[in-house]
Tab-separated table of C-alpha atoms in Angstrom:
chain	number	residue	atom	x	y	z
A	1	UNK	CA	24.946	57.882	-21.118
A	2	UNK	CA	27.348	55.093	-21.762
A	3	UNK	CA	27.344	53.046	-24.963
A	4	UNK	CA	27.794	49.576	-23.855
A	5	UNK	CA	26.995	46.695	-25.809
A	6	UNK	CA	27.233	43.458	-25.361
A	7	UNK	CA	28.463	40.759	-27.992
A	8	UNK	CA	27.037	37.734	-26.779
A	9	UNK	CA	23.473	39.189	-27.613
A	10	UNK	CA	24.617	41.276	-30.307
A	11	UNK	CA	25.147	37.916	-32.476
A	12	UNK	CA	21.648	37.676	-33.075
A	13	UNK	CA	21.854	41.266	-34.909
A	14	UNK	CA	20.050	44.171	-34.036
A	15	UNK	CA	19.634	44.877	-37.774
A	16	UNK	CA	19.454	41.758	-39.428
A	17	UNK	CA	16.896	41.546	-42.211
A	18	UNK	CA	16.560	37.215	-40.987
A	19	UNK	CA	14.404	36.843	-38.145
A	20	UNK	CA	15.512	34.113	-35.870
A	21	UNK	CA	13.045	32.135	-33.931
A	22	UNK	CA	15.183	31.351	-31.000
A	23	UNK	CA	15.854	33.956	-29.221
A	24	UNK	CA	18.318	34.477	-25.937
A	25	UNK	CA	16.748	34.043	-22.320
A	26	UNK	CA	18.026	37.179	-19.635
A	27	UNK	CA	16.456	37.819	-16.529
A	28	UNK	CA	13.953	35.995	-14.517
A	29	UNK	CA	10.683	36.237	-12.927
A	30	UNK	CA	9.985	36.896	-9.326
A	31	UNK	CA	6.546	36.278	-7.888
A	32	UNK	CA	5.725	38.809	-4.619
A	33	UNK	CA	2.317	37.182	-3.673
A	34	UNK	CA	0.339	34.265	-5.227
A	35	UNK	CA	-1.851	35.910	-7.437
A	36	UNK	CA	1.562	36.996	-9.708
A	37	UNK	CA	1.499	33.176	-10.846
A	38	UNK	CA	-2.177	34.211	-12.782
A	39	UNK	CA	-0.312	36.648	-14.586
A	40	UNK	CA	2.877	35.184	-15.882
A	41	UNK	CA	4.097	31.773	-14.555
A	42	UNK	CA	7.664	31.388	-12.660
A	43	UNK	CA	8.996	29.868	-15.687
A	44	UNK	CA	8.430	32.287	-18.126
A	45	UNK	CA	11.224	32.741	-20.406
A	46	UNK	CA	12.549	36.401	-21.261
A	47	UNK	CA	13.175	36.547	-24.200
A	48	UNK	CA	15.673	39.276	-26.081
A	49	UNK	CA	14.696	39.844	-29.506
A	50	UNK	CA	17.090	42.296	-30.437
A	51	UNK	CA	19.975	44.355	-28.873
A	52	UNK	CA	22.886	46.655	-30.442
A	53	UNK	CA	20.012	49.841	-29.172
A	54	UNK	CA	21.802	52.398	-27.715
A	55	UNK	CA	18.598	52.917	-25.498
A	56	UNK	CA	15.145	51.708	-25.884
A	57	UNK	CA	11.866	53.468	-25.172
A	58	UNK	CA	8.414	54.091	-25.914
A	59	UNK	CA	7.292	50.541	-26.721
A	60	UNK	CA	4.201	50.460	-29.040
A	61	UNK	CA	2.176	47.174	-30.960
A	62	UNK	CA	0.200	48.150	-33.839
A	63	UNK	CA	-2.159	46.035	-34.373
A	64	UNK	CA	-2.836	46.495	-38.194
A	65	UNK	CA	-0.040	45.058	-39.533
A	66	UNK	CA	0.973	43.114	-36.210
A	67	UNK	CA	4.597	44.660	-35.457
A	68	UNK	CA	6.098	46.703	-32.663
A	69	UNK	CA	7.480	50.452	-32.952
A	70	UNK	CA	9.807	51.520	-30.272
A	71	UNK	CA	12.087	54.850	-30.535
A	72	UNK	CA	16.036	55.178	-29.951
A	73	UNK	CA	16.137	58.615	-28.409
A	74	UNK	CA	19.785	59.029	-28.973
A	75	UNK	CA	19.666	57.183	-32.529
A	76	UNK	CA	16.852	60.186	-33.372
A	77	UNK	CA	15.156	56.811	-34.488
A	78	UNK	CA	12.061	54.604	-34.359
A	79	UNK	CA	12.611	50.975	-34.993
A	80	UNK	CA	10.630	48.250	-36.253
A	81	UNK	CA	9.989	44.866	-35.459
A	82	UNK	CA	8.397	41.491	-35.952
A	83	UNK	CA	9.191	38.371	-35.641
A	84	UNK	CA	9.165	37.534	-39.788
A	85	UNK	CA	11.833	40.609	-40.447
A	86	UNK	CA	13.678	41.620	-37.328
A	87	UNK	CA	14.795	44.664	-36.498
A	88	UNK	CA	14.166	47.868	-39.607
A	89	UNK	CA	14.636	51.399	-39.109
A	90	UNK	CA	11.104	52.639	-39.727
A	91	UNK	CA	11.514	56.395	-39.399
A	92	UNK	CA	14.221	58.981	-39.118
A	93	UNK	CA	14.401	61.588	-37.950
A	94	UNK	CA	12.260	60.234	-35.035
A	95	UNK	CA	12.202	63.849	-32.705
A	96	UNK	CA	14.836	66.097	-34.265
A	97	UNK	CA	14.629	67.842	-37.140
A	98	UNK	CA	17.315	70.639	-37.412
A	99	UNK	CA	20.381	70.935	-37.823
A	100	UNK	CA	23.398	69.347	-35.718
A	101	UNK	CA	23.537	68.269	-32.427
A	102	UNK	CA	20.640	69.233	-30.147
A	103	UNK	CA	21.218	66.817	-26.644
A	104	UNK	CA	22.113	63.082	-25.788
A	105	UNK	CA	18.377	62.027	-26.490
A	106	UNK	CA	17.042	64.373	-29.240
A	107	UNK	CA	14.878	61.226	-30.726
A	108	UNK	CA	11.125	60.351	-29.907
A	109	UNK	CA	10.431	58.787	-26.728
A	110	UNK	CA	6.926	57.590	-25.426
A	111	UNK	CA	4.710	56.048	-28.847
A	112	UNK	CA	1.147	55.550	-28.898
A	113	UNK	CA	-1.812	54.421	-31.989
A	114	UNK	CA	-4.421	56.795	-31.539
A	115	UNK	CA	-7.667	56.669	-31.455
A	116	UNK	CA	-7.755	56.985	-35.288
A	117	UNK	CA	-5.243	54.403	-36.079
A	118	UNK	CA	-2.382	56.973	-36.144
A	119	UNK	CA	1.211	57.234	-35.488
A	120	UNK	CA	1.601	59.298	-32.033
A	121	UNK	CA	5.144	60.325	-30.691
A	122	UNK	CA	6.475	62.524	-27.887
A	123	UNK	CA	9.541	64.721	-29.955
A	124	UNK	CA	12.394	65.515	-27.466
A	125	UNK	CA	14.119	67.704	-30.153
A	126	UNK	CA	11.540	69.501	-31.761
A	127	UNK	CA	9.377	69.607	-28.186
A	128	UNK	CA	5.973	68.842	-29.480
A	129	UNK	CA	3.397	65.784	-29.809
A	130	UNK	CA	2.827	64.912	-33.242
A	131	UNK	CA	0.636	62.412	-35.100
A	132	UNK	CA	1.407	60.844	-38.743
A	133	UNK	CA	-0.948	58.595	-41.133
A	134	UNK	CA	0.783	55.133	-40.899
A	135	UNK	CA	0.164	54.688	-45.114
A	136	UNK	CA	0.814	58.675	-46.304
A	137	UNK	CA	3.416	59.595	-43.547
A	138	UNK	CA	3.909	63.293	-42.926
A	139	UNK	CA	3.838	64.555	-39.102
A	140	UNK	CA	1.150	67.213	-38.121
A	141	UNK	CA	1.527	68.822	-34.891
A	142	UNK	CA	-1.109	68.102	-32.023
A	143	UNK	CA	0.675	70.599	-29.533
A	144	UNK	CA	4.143	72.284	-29.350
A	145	UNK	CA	3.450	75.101	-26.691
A	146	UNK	CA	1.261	76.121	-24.015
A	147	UNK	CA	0.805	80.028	-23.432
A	148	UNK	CA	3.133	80.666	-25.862
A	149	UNK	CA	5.818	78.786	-24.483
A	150	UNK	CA	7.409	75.506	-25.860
A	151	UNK	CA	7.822	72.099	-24.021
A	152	UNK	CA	10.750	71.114	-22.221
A	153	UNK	CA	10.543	67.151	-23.986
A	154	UNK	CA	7.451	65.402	-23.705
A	155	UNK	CA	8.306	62.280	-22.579
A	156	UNK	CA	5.210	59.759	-22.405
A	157	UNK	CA	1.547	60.110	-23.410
A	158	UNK	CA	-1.913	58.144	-23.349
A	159	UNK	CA	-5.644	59.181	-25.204
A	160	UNK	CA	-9.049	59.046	-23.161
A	161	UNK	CA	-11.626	57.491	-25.082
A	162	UNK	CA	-13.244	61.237	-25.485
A	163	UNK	CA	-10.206	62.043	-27.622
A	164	UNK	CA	-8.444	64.111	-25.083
A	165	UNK	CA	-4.513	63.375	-24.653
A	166	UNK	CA	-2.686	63.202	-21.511
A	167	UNK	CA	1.010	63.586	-21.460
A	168	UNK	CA	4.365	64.504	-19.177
A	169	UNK	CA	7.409	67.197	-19.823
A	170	UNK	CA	10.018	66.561	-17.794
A	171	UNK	CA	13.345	67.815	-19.287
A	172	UNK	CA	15.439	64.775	-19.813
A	173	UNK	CA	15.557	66.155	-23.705
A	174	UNK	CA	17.218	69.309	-23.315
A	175	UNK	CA	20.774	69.700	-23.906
A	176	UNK	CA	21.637	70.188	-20.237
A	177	UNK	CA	17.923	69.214	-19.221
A	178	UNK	CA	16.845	70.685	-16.054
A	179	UNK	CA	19.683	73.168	-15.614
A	180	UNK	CA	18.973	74.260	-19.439
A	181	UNK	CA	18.660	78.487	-18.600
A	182	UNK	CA	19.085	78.970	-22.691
A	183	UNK	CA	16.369	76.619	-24.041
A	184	UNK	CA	13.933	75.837	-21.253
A	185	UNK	CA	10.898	78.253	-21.335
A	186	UNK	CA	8.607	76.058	-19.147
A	187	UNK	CA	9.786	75.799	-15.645
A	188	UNK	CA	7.297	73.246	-13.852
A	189	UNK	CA	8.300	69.799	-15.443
A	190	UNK	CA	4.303	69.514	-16.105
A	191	UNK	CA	1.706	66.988	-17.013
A	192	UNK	CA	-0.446	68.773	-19.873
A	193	UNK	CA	-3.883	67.483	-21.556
A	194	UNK	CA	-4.717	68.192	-25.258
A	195	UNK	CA	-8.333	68.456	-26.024
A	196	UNK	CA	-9.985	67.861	-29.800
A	197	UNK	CA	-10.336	71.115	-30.182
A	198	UNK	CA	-6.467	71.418	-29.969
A	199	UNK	CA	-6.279	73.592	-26.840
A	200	UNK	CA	-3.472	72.960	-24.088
A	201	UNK	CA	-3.960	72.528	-20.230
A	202	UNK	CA	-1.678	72.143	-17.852
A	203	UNK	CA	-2.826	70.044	-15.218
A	204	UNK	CA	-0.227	68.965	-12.472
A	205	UNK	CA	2.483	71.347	-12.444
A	206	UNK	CA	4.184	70.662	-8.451
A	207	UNK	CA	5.833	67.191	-9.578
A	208	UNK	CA	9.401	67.085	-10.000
A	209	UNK	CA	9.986	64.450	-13.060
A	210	UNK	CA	6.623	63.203	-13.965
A	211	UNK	CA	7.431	60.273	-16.834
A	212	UNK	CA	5.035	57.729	-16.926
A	213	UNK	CA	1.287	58.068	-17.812
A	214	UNK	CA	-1.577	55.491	-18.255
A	215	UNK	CA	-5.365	55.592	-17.689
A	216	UNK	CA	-7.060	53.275	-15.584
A	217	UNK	CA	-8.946	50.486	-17.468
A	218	UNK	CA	-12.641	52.778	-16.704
A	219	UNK	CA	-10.415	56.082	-17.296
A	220	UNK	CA	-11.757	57.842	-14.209
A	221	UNK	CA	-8.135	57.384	-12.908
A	222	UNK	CA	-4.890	58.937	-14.407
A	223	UNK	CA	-1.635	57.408	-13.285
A	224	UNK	CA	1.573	59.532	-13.346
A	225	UNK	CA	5.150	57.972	-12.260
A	226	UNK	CA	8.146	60.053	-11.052
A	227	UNK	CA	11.048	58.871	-11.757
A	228	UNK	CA	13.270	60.824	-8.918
A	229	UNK	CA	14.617	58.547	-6.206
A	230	UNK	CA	13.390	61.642	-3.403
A	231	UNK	CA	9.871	61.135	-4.205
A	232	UNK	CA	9.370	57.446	-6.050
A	233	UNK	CA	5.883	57.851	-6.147
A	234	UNK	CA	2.929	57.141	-8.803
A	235	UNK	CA	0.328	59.264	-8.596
A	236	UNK	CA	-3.599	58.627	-9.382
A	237	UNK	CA	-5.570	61.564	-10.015
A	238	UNK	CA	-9.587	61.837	-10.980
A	239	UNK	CA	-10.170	62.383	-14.217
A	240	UNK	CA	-12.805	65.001	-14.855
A	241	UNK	CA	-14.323	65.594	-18.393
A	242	UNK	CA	-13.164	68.522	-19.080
A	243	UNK	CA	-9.492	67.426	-19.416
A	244	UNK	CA	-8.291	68.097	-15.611
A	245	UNK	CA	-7.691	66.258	-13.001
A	246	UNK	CA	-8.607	66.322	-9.712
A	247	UNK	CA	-6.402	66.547	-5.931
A	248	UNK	CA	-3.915	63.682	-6.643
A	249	UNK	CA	-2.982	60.205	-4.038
A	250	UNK	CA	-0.178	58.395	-3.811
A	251	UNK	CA	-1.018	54.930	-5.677
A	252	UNK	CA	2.507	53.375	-4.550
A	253	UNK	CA	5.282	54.510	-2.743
A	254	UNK	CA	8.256	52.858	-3.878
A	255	UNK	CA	10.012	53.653	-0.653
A	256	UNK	CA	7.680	50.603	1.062
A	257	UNK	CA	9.289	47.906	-0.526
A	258	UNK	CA	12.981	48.771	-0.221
A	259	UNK	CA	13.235	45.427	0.753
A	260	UNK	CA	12.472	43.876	-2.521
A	261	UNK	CA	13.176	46.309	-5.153
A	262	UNK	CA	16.464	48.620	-3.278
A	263	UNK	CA	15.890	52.754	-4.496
A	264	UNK	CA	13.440	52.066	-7.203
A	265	UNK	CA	11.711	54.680	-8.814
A	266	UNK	CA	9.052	54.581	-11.860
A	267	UNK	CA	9.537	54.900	-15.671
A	268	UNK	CA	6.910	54.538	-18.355
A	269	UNK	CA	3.932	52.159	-17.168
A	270	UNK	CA	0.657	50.473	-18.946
A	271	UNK	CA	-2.216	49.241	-17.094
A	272	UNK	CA	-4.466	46.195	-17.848
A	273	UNK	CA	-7.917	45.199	-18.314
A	274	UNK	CA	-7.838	44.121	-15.049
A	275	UNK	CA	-5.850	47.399	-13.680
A	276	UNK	CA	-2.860	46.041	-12.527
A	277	UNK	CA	0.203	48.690	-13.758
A	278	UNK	CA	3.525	47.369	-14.940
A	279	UNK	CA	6.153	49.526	-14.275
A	280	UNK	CA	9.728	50.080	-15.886
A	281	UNK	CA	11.367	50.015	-12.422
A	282	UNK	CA	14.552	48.214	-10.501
A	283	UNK	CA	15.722	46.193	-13.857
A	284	UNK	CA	12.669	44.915	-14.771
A	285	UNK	CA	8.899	45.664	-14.929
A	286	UNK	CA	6.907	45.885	-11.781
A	287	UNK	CA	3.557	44.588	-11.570
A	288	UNK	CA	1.195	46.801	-8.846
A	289	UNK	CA	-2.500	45.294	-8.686
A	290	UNK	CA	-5.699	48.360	-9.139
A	291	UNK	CA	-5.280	48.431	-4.937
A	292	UNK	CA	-1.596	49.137	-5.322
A	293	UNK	CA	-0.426	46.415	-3.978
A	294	UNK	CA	3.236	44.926	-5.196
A	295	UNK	CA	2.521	41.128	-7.037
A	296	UNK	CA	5.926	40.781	-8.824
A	297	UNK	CA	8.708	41.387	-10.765
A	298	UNK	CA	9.912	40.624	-15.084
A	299	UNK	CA	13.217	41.136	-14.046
A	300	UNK	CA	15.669	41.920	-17.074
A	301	UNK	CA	18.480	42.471	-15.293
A	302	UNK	CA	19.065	45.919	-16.658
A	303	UNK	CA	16.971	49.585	-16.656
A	304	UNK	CA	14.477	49.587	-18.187
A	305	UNK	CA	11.950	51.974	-19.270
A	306	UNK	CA	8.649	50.870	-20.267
A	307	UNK	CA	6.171	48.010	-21.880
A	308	UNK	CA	3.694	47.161	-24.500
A	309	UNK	CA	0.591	44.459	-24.915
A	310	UNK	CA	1.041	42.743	-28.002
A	311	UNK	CA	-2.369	40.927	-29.252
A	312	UNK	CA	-0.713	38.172	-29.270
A	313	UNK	CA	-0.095	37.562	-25.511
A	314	UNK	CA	3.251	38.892	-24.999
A	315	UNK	CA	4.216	41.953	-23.076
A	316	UNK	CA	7.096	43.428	-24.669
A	317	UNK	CA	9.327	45.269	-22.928
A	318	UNK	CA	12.281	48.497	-23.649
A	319	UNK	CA	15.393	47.373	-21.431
A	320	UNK	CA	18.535	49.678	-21.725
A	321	UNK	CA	20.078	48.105	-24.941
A	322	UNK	CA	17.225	45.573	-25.427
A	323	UNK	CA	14.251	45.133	-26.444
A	324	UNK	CA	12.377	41.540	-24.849
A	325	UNK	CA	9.129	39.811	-24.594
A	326	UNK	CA	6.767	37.885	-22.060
A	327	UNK	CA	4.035	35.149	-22.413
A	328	UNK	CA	1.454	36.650	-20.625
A	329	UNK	CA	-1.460	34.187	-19.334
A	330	UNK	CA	-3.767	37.367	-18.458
A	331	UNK	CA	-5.604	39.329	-21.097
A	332	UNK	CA	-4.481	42.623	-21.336
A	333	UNK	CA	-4.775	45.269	-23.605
């Protein structure tokens, strides 16, 4: 991973303690059919609210207290910000807690609130899903093996309104990730469910990077991205209550629109009220209605990995050394 940064952005500083209400435009938006316009108007402004990140994931607004989390996976950090303070470190260690140097991305990676107003993270470094009490910190484990074995890096997650977790473990955490004979116990790259009761399942196990994961606005459907240019699929699978999933379809085949997005594949995703998913895909996020249909592009200009809703209208978005935000005119959640 290269370490680029770019000074024209960087003047707005990454870690000042002075938020700035003007913030730099980048990218654009482009509008694939009509309906796009309903969502977020041609002349919605990108906006960069911070930079100097050596790379930006697992986007996250929490709503009490009215900030956004995202993690550094290389910094072995989660950052803060709002639009009062700017950019804070908020916790480190992030994923990592030994000794050393573990891999290039040893951090946390996809961030979620739980259902209990908690603080959920994917570890890279210490392979496990943990939870922590936003006012008396302290990580607990909710899983760090299944049959015995630990996770490659677990990589995104979501919660069913039952409680149960879903989450993916590709190995993009491991020191030489997939080719990682010394470390790697697991050897499907595997989309797992937790259930209250703490057990472990392993649900899809014949994908060959599963990374995204989001629910479908009713949670019957599961949505799982791949993020391999051979098979740039998302996947919706039937939910059942027991914490499976049923025979999965291809939701959208990023191979069909060549045309307009080149060899994109998936990152992290979120889905609206409405069911439309927005994608971290070709430099930007890519908006797919509930019939999986292509409506348009937040271009950044850059990769980018995933999004947030804010409750206060903007998407916000993890871009490579970035982090921007939308005006949204749809409600979303």
């Amino acid at each position: 991973m290269k370490k680029i940064l770019f000074p024209a952005l960087i003047l707005f500083g990454a870690f000042s303690a002075k938020a700035q209400k003007v913030y730099p435009a980048m990218g654009k938006i482009i509008s694939y059919d009509n309906s796009f316009s309903s969502i977020v108007p041609a002349d919605a402004k990108v906006e960069a609210i911070a930079s100097n990140i050596i790379w930006a994931e697992g986007p996250v607004w929490v709503k009490d207290g009215g900030y956004l989390l995202f993690s550094d996976a290389p910094r072995n950090t989660i950052f803060k910000w709002d639009d009062k303070t700017g950019l804070t470190e908020f916790l480190k260690p992030s994923g990592y807690t030994g000794l050393g140097q573990y891999s290039d991305e040893p951090g946390s990676n996809g961030l979620m609130v739980n259902l209990a107003g908690e603080l959920v993270a994917c570890e890279h470094g210490d392979r496990r899903i943990t939870k922590m009490n936003f006012k008396l910190g302290g990580k607990i484990a909710i899983a760090d093996k299944w049959q015995g074995k630990r996770f490659n890096s677990p990589n995104d997650i979501c919660q069913h309104s039952n409680g149960i977790y879903f989450f993916t473990d590709p190995p993009y955490g491991l020191p030489n990730r997939e080719n990682d004979t010394a470390n790697r116990e697991i050897t499907q790259n595997g989309v797992y469910s937790v259930l209250p009761d703490g057990s472990v399942k392993q649900i899809v196990a014949d994908l060959k990077r599963p990374n995204g994961i989001a629910l479908s606005p009713d949670e019957k459907l599961l949505y799982v991205s791949q993020s391999d240019g051979s098979v740039p699929y998302i996947t919706a699978y039937p939910v059942n209550k027991d914490g499976t999933v049923g025979k999965g379809k291809i939701f959208f085949d990023f191979n069909t629109v060549k045309d307009k997005l080149g060899n994109a594949a998936a990152d992290g995703m979120k889905a609206d009220v409405n069911g439309n998913i927005y994608a971290g895909a070709a430099n930007g996020i890519v908006v797919i209605s509930a019939s999986g249909k292509l409506l348009g592009k937040i271009e950044t200009g850059v990769p980018t990995s995933n999004c947030a809703f804010g409750d206060n209208g903007y998407l916000y978005i993890t871009a490579q050394h970035y982090v921007c935000r939308v005006k949204l005119l749809s409600i979303a959640k």
